[in-house]
PDB file of C-alpha atoms and ligand atoms in Angstrom:
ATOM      1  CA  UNK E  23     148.028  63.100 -27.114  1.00  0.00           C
ATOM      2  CA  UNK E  24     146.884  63.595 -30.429  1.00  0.00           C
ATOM      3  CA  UNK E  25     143.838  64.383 -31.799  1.00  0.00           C
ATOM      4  CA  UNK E  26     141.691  62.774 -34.331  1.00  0.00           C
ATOM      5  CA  UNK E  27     138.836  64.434 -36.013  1.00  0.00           C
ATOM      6  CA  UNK E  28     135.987  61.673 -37.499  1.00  0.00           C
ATOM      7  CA  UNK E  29     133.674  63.131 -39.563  1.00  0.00           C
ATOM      8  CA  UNK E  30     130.568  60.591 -40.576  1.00  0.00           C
ATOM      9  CA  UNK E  31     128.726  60.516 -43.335  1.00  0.00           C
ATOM     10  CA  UNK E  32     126.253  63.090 -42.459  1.00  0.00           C
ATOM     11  CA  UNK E  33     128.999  65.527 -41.163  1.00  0.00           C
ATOM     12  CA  UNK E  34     128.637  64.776 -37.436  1.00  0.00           C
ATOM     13  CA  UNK E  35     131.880  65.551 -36.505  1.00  0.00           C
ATOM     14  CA  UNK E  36     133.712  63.824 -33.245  1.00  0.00           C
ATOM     15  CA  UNK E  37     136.757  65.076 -32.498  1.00  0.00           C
ATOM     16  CA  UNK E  38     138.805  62.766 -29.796  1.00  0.00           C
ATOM     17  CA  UNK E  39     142.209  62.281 -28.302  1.00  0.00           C
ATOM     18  CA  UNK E  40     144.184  59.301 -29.462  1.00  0.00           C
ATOM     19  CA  UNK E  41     146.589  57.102 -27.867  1.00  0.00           C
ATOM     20  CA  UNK E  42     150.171  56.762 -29.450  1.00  0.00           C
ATOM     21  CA  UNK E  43     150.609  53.292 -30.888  1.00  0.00           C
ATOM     22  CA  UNK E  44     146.463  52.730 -30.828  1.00  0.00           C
ATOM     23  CA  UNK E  45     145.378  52.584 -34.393  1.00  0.00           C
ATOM     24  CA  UNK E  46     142.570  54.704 -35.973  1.00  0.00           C
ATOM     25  CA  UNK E  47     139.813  52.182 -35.762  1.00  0.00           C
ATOM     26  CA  UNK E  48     140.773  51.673 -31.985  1.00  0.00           C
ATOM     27  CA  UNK E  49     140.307  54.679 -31.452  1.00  0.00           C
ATOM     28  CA  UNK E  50     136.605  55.006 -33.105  1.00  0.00           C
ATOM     29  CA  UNK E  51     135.718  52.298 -31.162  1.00  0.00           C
ATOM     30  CA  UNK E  52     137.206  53.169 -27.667  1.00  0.00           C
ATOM     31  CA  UNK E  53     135.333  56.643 -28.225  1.00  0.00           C
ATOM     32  CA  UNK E  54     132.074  54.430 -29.086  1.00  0.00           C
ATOM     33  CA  UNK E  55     131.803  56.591 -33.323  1.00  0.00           C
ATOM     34  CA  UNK E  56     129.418  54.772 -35.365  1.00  0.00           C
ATOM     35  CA  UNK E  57     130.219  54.085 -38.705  1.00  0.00           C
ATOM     36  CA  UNK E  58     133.098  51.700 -37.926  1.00  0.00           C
ATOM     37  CA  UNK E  59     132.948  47.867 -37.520  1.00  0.00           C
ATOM     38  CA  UNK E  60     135.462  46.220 -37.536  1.00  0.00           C
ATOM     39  CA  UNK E  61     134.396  42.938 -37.487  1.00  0.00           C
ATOM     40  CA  UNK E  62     138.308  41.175 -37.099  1.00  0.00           C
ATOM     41  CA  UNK E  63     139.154  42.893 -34.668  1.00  0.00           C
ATOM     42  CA  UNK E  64     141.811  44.926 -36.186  1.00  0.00           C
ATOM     43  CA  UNK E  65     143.420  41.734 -38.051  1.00  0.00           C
ATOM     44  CA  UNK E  66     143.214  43.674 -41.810  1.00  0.00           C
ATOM     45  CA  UNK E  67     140.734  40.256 -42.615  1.00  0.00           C
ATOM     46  CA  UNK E  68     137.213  42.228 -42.752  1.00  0.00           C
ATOM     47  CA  UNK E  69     137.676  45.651 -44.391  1.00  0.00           C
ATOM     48  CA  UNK E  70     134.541  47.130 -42.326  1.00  0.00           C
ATOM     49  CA  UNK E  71     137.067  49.277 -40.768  1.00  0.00           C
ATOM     50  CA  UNK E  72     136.943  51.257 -44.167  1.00  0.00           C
ATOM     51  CA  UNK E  73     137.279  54.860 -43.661  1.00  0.00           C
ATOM     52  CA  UNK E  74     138.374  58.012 -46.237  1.00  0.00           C
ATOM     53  CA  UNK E  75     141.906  59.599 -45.154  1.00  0.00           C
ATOM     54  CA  UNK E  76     141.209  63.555 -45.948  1.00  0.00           C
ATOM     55  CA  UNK E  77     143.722  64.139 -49.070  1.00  0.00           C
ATOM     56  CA  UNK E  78     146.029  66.823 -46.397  1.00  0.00           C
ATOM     57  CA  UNK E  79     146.863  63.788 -44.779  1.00  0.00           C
ATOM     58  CA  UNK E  80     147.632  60.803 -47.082  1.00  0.00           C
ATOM     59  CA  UNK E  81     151.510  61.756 -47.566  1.00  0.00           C
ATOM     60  CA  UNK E  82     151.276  61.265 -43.692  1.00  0.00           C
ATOM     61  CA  UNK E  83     149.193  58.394 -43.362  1.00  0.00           C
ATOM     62  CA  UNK E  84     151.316  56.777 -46.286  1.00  0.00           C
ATOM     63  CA  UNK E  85     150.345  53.646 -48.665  1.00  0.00           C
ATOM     64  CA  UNK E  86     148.505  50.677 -48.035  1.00  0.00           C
ATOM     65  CA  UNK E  87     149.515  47.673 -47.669  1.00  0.00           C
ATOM     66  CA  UNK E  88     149.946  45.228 -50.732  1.00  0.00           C
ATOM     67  CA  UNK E  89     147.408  42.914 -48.021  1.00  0.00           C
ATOM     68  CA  UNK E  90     145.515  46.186 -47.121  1.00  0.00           C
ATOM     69  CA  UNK E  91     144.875  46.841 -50.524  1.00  0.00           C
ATOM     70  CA  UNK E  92     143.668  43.551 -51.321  1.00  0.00           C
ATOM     71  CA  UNK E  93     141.190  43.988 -48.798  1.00  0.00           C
ATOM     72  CA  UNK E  94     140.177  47.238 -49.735  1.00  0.00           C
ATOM     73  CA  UNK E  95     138.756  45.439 -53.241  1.00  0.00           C
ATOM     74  CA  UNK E  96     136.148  44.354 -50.533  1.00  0.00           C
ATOM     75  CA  UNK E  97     135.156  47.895 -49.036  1.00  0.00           C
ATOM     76  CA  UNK E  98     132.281  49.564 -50.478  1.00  0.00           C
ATOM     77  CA  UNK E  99     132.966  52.914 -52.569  1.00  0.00           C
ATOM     78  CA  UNK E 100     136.785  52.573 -52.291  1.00  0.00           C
ATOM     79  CA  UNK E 101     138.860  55.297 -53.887  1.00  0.00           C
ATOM     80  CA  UNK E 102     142.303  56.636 -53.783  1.00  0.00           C
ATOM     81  CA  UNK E 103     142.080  58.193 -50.293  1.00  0.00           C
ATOM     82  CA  UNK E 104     140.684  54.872 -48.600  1.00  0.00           C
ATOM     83  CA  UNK E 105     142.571  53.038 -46.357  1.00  0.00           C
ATOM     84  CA  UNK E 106     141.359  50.409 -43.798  1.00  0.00           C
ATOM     85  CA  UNK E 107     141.484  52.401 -39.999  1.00  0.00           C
ATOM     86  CA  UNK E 108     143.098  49.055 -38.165  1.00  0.00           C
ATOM     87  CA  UNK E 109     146.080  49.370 -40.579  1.00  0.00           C
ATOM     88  CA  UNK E 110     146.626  53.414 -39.801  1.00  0.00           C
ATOM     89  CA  UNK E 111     148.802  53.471 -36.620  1.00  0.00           C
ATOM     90  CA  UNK E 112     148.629  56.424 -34.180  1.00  0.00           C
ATOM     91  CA  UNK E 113     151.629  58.790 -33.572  1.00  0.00           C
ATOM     92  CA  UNK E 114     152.745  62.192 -32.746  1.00  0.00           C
ATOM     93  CA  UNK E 115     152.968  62.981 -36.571  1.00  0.00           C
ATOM     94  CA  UNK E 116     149.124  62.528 -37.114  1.00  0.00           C
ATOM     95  CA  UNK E 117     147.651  64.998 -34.648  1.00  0.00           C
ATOM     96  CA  UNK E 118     145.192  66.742 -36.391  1.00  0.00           C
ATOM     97  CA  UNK E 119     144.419  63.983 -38.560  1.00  0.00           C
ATOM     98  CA  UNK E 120     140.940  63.845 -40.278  1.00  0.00           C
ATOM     99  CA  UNK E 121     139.094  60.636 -41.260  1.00  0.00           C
ATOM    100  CA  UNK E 122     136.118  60.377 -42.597  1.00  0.00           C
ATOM    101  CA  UNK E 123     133.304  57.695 -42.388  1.00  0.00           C
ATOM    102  CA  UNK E 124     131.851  55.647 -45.640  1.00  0.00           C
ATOM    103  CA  UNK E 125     128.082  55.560 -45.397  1.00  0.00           C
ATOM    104  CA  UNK E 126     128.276  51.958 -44.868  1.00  0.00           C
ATOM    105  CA  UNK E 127     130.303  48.640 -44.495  1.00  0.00           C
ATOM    106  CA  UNK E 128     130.280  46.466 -46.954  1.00  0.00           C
TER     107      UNK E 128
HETATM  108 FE1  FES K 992     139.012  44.128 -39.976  1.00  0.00          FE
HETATM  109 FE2  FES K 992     140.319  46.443 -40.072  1.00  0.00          FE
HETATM  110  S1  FES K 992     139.136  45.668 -38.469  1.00  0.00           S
HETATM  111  S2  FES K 992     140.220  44.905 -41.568  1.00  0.00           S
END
């Protein structure tokens, strides 16, 4: 399974194993890390799933979406590396991944 590293804002870091073909944000909630909302459920409608993609890992994790990005005008402190977790599918390509939490939600 592969493993996902969280790191919140204050540098907590959580490092969990992730289910192939869960997304990112499912798998911050199913673990129970706090930083992550996700008030839609996963439905790329809320963008308080917002989380930083650390910049080894955003050839892997690839582009948003032209809807993802849209939403991502709503997170708080977007920049290039932001990407909205319920959008980042899990597979055997992103073990080791490392994600890292916004101080807040918008
Ligand atoms: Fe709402 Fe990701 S959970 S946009």
């Amino acid at each position: 399974m592969p493993k996902v590293t969280y790191i919140a804002f204050d540098g907590t870091k959580y490092e969990v194993e992730a289910k192939t073909g869960s997304t990112v944000m499912e798998t911050a909630i199913k673990n129970g890390i706090p930083g992550i909302e996700a008030e839609c459920g996963g439905a790329c409608s809320c963008a308080t799933c917002h989380v930083y993609v650390d910049p080894q890992w955003t050839a892997v994790t690839g582009e948003p979406s032209a809807m993802e990005e849209d939403m991502l005008d709503f997170a708080q402190d977007a920049n290039e590396t932001s990407r909205l977790s319920c959008q980042i599918k899990i597979d055997d390509n992103l073990d080791g991944l490392i994600i890292r939490i916004p101080e807040s939600q918008a």
